[in-house]
Coordinates of C-alpha atoms in Angstrom, one line a residue:
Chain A
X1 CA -11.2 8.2 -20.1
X2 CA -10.7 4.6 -19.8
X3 CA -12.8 2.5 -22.3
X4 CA -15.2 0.8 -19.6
X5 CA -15.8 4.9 -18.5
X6 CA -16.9 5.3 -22.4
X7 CA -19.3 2.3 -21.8
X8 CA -20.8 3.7 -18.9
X9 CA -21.2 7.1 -20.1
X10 CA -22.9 5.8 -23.1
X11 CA -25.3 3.5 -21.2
X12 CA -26.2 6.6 -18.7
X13 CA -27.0 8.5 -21.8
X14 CA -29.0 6.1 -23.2
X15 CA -31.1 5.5 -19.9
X16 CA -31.4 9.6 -20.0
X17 CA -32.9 9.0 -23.6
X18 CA -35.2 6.4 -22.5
X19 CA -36.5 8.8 -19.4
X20 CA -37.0 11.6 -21.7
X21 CA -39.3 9.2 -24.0
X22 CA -40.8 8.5 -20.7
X23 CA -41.6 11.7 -19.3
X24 CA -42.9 12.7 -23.1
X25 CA -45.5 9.9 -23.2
X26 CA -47.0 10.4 -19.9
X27 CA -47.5 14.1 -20.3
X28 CA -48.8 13.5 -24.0
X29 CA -51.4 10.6 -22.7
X30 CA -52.9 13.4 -19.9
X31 CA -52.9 15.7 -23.2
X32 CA -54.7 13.4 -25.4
X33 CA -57.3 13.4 -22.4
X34 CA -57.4 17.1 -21.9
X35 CA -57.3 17.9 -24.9
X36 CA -59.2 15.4 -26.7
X37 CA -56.5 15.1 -28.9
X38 CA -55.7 12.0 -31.3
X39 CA -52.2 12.8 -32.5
X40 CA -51.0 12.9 -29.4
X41 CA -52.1 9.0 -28.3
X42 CA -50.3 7.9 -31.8
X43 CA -47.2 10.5 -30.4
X44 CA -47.8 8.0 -27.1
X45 CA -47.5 4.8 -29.1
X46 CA -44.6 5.7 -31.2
X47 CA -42.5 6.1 -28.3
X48 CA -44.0 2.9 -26.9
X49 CA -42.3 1.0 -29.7
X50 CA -38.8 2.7 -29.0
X51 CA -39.0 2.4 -25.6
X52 CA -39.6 -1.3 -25.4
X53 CA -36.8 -1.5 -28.1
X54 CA -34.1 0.6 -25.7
X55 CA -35.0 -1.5 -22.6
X56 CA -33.8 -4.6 -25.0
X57 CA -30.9 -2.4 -25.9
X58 CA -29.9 -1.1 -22.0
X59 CA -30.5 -4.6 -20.7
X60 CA -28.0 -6.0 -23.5
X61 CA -25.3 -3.5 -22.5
X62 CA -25.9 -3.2 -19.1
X63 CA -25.4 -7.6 -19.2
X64 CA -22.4 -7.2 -21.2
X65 CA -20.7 -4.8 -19.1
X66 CA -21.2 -6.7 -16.1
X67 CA -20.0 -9.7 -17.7
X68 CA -17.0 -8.3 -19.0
X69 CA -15.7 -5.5 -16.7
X70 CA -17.0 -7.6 -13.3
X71 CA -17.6 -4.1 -11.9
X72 CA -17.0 -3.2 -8.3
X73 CA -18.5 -0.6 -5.7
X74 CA -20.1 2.4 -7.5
X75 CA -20.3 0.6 -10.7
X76 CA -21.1 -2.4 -9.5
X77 CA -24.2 -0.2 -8.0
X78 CA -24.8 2.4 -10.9
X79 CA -25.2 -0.9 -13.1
X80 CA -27.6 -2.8 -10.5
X81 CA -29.7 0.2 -10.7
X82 CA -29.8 1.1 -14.0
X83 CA -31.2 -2.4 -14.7
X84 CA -33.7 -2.0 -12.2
X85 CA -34.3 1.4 -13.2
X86 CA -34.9 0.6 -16.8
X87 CA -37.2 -1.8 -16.1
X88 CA -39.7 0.9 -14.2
X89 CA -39.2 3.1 -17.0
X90 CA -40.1 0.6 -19.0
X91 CA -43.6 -0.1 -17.1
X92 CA -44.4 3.5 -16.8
X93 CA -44.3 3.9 -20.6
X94 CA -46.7 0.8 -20.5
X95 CA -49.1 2.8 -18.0
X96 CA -48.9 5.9 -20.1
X97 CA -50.3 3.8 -22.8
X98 CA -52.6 2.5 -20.8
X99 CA -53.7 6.2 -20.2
X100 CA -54.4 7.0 -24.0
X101 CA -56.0 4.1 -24.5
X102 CA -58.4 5.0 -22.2
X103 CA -58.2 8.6 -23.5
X104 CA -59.5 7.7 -26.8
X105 CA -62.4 5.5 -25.3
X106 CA -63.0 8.8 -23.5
X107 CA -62.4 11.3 -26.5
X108 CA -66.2 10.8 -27.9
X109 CA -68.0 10.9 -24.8
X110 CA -69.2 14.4 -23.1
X111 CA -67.2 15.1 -19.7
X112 CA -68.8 14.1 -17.1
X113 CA -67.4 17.7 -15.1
X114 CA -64.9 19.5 -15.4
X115 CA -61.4 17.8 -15.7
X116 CA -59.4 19.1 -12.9
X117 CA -58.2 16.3 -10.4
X118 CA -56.7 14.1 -12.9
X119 CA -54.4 16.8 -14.6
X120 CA -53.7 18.1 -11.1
X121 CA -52.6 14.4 -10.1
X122 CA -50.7 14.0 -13.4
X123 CA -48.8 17.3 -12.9
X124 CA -48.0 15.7 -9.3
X125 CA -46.6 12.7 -10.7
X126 CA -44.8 14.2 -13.7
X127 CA -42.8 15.8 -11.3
X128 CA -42.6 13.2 -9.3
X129 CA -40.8 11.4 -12.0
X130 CA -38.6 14.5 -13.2
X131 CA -37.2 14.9 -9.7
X132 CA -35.9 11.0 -9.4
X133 CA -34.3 11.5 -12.9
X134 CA -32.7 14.6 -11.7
X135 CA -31.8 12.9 -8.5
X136 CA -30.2 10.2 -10.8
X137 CA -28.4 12.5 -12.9
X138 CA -27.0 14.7 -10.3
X139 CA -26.4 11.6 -7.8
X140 CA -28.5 13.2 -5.2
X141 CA -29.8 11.2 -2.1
X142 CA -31.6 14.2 -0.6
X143 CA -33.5 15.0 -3.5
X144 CA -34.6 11.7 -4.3
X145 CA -35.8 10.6 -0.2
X146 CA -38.2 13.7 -1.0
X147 CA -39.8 11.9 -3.8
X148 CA -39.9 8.6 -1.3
X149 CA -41.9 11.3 1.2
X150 CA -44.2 12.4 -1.8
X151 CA -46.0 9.4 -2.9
X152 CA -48.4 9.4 0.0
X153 CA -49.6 12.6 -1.5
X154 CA -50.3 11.0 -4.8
X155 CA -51.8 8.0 -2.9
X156 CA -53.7 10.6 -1.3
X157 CA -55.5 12.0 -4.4
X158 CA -56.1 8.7 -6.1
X159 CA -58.5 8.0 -2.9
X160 CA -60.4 11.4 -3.3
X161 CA -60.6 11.0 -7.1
X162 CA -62.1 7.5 -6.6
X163 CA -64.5 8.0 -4.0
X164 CA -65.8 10.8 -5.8
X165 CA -66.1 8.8 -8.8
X166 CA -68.2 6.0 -6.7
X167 CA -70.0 8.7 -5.4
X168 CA -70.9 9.8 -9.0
X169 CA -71.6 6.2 -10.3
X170 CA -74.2 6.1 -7.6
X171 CA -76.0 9.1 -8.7
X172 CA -75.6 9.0 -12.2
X173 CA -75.4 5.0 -13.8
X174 CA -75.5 6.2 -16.9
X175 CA -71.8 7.7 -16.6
X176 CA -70.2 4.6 -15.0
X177 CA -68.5 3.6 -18.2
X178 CA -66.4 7.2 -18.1
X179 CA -66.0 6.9 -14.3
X180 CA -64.5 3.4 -15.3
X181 CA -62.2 5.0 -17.6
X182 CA -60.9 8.0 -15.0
X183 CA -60.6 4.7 -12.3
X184 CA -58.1 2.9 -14.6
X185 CA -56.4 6.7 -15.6
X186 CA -56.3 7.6 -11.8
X187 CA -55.0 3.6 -11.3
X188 CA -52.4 4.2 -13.6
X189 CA -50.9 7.9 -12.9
X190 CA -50.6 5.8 -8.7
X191 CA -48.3 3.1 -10.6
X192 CA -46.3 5.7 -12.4
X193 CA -45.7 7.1 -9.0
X194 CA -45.0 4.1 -7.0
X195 CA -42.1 3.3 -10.3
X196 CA -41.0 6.6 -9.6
X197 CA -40.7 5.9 -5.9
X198 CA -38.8 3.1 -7.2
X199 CA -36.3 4.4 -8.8
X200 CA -35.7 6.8 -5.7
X201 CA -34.6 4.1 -4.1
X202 CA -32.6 3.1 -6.5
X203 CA -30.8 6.5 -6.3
X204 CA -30.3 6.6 -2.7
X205 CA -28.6 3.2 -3.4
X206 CA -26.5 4.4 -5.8
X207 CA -24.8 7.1 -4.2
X208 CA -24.7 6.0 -0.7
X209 CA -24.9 2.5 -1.4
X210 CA -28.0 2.2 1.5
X211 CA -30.9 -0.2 0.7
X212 CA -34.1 2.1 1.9
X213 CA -36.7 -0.2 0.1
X214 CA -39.3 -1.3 3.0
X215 CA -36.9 0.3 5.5
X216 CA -39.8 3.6 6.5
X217 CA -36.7 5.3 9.2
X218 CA -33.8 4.7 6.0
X219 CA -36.0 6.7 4.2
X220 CA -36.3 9.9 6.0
Chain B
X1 CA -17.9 4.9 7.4
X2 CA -20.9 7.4 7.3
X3 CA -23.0 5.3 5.3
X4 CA -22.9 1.7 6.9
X5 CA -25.3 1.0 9.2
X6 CA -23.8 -0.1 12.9
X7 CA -24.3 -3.7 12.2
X8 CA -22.0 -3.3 9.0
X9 CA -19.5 -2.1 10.6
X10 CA -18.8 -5.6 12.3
X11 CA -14.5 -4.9 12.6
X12 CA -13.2 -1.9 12.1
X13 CA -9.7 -0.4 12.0
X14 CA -8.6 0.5 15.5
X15 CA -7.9 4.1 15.7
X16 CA -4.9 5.4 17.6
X17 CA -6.9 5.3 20.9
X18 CA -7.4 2.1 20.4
X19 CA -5.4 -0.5 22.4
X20 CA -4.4 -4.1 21.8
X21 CA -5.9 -4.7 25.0
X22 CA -9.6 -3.9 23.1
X23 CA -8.3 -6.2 20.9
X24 CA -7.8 -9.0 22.9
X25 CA -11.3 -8.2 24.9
X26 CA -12.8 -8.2 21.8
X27 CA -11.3 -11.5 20.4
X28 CA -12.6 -13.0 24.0
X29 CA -15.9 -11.7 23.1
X30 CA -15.9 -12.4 19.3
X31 CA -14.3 -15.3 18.8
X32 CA -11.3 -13.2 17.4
X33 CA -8.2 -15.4 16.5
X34 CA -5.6 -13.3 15.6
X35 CA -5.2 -9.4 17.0
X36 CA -3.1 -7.2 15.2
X37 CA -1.9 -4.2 17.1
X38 CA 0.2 -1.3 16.1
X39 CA 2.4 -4.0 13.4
X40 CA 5.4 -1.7 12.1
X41 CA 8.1 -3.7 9.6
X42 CA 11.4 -2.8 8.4
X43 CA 13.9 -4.7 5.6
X44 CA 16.8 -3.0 6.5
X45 CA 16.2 0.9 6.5
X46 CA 13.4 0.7 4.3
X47 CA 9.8 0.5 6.2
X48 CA 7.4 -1.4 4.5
X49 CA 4.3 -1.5 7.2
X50 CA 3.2 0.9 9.1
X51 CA 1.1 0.8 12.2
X52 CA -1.2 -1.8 11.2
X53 CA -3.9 -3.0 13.5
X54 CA -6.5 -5.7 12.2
X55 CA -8.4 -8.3 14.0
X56 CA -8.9 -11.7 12.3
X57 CA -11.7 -13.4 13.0
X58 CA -11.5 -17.1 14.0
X59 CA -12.9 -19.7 11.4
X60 CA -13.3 -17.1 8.6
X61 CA -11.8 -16.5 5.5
X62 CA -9.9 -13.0 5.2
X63 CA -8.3 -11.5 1.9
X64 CA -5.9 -8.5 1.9
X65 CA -6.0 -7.2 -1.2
X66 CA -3.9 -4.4 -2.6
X67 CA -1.4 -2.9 -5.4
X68 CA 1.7 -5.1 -5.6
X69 CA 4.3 -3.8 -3.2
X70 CA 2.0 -2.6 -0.7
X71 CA 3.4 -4.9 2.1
X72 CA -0.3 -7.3 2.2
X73 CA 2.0 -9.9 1.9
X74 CA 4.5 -9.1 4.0
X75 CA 1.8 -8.9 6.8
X76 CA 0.9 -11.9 5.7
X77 CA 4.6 -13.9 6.3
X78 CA 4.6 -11.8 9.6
X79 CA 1.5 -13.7 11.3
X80 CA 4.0 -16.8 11.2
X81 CA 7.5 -15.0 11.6
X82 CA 8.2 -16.5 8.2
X83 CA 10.0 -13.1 7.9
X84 CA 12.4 -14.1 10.4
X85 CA 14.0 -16.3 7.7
X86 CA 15.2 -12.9 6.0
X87 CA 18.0 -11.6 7.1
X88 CA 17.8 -7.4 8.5
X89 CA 13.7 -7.6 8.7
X90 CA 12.5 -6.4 11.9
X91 CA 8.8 -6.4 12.9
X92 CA 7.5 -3.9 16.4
X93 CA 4.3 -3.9 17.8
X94 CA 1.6 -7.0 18.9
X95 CA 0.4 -9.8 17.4
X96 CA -1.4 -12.1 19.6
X97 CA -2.5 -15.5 18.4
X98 CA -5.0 -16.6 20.9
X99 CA -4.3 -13.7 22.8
X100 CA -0.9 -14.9 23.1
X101 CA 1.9 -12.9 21.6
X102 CA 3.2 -15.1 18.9
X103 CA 7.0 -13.3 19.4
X104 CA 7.1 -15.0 22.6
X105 CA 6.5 -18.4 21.7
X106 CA 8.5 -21.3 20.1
X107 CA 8.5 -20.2 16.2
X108 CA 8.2 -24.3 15.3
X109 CA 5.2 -24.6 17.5
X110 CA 3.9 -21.1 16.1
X111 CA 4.1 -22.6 12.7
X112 CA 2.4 -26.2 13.4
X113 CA -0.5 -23.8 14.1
X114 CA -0.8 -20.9 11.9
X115 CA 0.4 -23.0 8.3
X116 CA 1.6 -21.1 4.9
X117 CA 1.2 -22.0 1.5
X118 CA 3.1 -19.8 -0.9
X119 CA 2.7 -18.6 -4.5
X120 CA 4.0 -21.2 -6.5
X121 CA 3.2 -24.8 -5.4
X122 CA 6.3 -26.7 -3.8
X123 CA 6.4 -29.9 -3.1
X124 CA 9.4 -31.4 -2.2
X125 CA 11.8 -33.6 -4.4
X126 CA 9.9 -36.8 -2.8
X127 CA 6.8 -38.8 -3.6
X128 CA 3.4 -37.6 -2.8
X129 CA 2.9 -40.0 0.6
X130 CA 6.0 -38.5 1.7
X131 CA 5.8 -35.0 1.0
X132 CA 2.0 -34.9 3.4
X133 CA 4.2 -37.0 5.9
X134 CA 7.2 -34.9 6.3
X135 CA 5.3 -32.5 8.9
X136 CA 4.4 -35.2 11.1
X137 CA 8.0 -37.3 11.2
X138 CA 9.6 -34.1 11.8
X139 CA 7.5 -34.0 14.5
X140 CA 8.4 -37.2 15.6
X141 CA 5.2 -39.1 14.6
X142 CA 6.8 -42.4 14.5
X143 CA 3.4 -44.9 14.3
X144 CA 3.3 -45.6 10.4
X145 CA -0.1 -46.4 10.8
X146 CA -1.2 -42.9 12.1
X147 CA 1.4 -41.6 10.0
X148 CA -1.1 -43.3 6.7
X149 CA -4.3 -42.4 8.4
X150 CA -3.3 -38.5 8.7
X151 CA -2.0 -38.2 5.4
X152 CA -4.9 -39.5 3.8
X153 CA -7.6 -37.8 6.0
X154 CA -5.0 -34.0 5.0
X155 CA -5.4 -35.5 1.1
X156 CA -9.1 -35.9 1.7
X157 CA -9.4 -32.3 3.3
X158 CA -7.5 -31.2 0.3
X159 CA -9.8 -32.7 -1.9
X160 CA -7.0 -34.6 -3.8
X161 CA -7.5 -38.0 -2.1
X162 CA -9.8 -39.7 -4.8
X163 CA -6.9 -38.3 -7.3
X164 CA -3.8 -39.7 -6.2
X165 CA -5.2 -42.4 -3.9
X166 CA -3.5 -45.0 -6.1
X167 CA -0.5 -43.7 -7.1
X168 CA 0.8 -42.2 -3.2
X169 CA 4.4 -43.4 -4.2
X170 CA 4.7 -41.5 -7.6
X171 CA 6.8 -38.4 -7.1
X172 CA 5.1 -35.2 -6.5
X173 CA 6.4 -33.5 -9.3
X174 CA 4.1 -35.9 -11.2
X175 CA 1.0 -34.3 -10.4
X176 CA -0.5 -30.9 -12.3
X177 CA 0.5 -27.8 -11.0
X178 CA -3.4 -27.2 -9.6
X179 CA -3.0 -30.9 -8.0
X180 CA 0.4 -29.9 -6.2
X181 CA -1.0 -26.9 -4.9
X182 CA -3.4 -28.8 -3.3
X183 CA -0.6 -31.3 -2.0
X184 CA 1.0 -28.2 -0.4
X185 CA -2.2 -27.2 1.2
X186 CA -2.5 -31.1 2.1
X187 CA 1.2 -31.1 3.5
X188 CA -0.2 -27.8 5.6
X189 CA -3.4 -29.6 6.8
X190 CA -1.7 -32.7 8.2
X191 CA -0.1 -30.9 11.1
X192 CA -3.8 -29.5 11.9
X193 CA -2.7 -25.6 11.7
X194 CA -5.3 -23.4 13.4
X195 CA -4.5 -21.1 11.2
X196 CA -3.8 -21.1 7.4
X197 CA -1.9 -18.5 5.6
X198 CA -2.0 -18.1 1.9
X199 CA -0.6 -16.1 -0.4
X200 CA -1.7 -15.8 -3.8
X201 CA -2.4 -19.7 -4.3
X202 CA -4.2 -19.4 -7.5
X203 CA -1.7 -17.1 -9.7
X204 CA -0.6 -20.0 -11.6
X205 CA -3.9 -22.0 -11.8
X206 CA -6.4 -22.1 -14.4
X207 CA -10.1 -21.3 -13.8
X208 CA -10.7 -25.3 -13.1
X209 CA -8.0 -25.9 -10.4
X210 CA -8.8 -21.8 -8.9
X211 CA -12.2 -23.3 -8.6
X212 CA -11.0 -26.4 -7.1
X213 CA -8.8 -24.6 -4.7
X214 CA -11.3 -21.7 -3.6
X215 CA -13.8 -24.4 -3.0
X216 CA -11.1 -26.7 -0.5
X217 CA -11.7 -23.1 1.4
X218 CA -15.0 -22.8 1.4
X219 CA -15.0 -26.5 2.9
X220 CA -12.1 -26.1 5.3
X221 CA -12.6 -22.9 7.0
X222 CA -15.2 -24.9 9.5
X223 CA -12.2 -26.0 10.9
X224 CA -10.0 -23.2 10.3
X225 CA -9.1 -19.8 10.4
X226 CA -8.0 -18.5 6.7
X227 CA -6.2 -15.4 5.6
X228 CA -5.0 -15.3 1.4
X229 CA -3.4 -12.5 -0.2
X230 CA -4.5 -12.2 -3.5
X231 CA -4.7 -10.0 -6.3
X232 CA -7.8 -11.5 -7.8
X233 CA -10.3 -8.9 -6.7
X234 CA -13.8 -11.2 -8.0
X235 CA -11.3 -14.4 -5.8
X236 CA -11.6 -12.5 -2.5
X237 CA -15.4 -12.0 -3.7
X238 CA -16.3 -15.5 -3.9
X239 CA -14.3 -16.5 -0.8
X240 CA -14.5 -14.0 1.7
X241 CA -16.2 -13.2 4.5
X242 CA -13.8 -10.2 5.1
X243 CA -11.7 -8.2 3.4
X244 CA -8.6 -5.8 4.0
X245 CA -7.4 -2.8 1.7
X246 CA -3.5 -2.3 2.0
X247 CA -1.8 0.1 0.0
X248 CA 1.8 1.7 0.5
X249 CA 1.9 0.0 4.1
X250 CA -0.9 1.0 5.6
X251 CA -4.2 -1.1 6.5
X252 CA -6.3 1.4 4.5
X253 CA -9.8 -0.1 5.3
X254 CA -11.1 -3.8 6.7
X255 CA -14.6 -4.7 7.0
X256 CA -16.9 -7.5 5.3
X257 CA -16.1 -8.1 2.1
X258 CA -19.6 -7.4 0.6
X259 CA -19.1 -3.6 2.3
X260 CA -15.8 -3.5 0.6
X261 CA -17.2 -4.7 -3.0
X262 CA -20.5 -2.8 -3.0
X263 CA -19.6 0.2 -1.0
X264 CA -16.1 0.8 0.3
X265 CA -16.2 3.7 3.1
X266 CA -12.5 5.2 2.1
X267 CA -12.0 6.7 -1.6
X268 CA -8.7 4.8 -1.6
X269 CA -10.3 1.3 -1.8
X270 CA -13.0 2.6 -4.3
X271 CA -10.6 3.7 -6.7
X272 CA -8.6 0.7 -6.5
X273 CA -11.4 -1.9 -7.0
X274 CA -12.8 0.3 -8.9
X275 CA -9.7 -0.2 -11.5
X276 CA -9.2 4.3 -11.4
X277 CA -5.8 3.8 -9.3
X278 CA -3.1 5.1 -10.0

């Protein structure tokens, strides 16, 4: 293997790492909320700081190797994308802190009902986000146009879970604070999704070298 | 070519059904300059190019890139029967300039209008007036006065004018070996080629003069249509609008260069930008 290969490899592995750290933190800040569960927001803002410190790290390398090896063609695209991907993971482990945060303010309040949208909208996402890092991984287009075709869904519940919220706040003032909280959480869980969505595209770009961003027919 | 959108894929390779004929419609319709059709080349026994078929577009810059020995520029000398100069070469199939088969025209009037400038610089044993001049005297150009407003409009094109505008008598060989590269291009420019040919022009220049050099192109192809062989991958980059992959003879792929850099259709051209040839 040639010595820029080595580089390459070792930046995909640590953008893998990062993703893993990624995934973790969203499904532990949907745990602290379900569960009620402190440990798992700290878990949440451990990863935060090594996170932030591999973007740093993947940018640096990333930079370098473009500098040095003035890559062409499919690593002139893997590179491209992994800067741009990094940079959603990046914000989606800022979201997921965003989601324990408000898990904690929630944590010593009584639920308002029972928590089923939210987790069912997290699962959605989670997913979401797996499949675009196995679409990465495996350089699949196919598999990551379906997560391009998904986010509507998750758009979808985001509406219901906030009208039913307003529709709560309504009836019940005295719970708008919590409703508050489940608006920002339901907010959030739509971001990670559209970064997901992102990095779809950023797939499809890497293997077939087509730019489907704001392009609705590229995407099908 | 599976995944280029239509619009990408601007020039293609003709196929075998392809005639030069398409060519030459096309050139009518495009503002093609040269057309390329069905190019085979020989030194001696030996081929060296095989059925080659490429459309140039007029006022454009084109690279060829491609492993050494793999005939880019041997097409190259062939656009201006410079090969002719070689003894047992012998080139079949089309090349129309114009849509005018350039093996059927005067090779001194081919060459006033489709210009070369070679590797390594080379000016001639005489000062740097003279050496721009020699073109035009040898075509006859008797009016000093023209003869001094030509040379220092092909300086000015060259971009060396406010370098050697007070020193025109000094002997060429004076000058850096980036400044007579630029005298060569200069001592191309005066006889007001349609067409200039380059091959590898920057091998022997540092970054400053390369700089200098692929900016003249930038500026002159308004004027004129430019092909360069080079082997500087990130030089075809900067400076071309299109680019052709040769490799063992063959035209492997040709489109714009930004397809060719970001997302070559054959697996040839990928693995050699790529740097995982061979």
């Amino acid at each position: 293997m040639r010595h820029f290969e080595i580089r390459l490899d070792e930046l995909r592995k640590k953008l893998l790492e990062m993703s893993g750290l990624v995934e973790s933190s969203i499904y532990r800040s949907v745990q602290a909320l379900v569960e009620k569960d402190e440990a798992q927001v700290r878990m949440v803002m451990e990863n935060e700081e090594r996170i932030n410190r591999m973007q740093i790290e993947i940018d640096d390398l990333s930079t370098e190797l473009l500098l040095l090896q003035q890559p062409m063609a499919a690593d002139l695209r893997f590179l491209t994308a992994t800067i741009k991907i990094n940079n959603d993971l990046e914000r989606m482990g800022d979201h997921a802190v965003n989601i324990a945060e408000r898990a904690i303010s929630l944590m010593h309040e009584p639920l308002i009902k029972p928590l089923v949208d939210i987790p069912q909208m997290a699962n959605l996402v989670e997913s979401l986000l797996r499949k675009c890092l196995d679409a990465f991984v495996r350089k699949d287009a196919n598999l990551a146009r379906n997560v391009l075709t998904s986010d509507d869904e998750v758009d979808h519940m985001r509406d219901n879970i906030y009208n039913e919220l307003v529709s709560y706040m309504e009836s019940e003032p005295s719970a708008i604070r919590s409703c508050v909280d489940f608006m920002f959480i339901a907010r959030n869980l739509e971001r990670i999704a559209d970064h997901a969505t992102n990095i779809a595209e950023d797939v499809v770009f890497l293997v077939e070298g087509a730019d489907v961003r704001h392009r609705s027919e590229a995407r099908k | 070519m599976g995944n280029l959108t239509e619009s990408e894929v601007i020039i293609g390779v003709p196929g075998p059904d392809r005639t030069i004929q398409d060519s030459v419609n096309e050139a009518s319709k495009s503002a093609l300059k040269i057309a390329v059709g069905h190019l085979n080349f020989h030194y001696g026994p030996r081929q060296v190019l095989f059925d080659i078929s490429l459309e140039i577009p007029d006022r454009k810059i084109t690279a060829l890139i491609g492993p050494s020995g793999c005939g880019k520029s041997t097409f190259l000398r062939t656009l201006n029967r410079m090969h002719e100069t070689v003894n047992g070469t012998r080139a079949e199939g089309e090349v129309l300039l114009d849509g005018q088969d350039i093996f059927a025209i005067d090779v001194v009037r081919l060459r006033r209008r489709v210009g070369m400038v070679f590797q390594k610089s080379n000016p001639f044993p005489k000062s740097i007036f003279e050496n721009v001049a020699y073109g035009l005297k040898i075509n006859r150009m008797a009016n000093r006065s023209a003869i001094a407003e030509i040379v220092e409009k092909s300086l000015r094109r060259a971009a060396l004018w406010d370098e050697v505008k007070d020193h025109l008598h000094k002997s060429a060989y004076s000058l850096s070996g980036g400044q007579q590269q630029r005298l060569c291009i200069a001592r191309a420019l005066a006889v007001d080629p349609e067409v200039l040919l380059l091959d590898e022009p920057c091998s022997a220049l540092d970054p400053v003069a390369t700089a200098k050099i692929e900016d003249l192109l930038l500026d002159l192809v308004s004027s004129c249509t430019i092909v360069i062989v080079t082997h500087n991958m990130q030089q075809a980059a900067r400076v071309a609008d299109y680019t052709g992959f040769f490799l063992l003879g063959k035209l492997i792929e040709f489109n714009k260069t930004d397809v060719i850099f970001k997302n070559p259709a054959q697996k040839e051209t990928e693995d050699y930008i790529t740097g995982r040839f061979g």
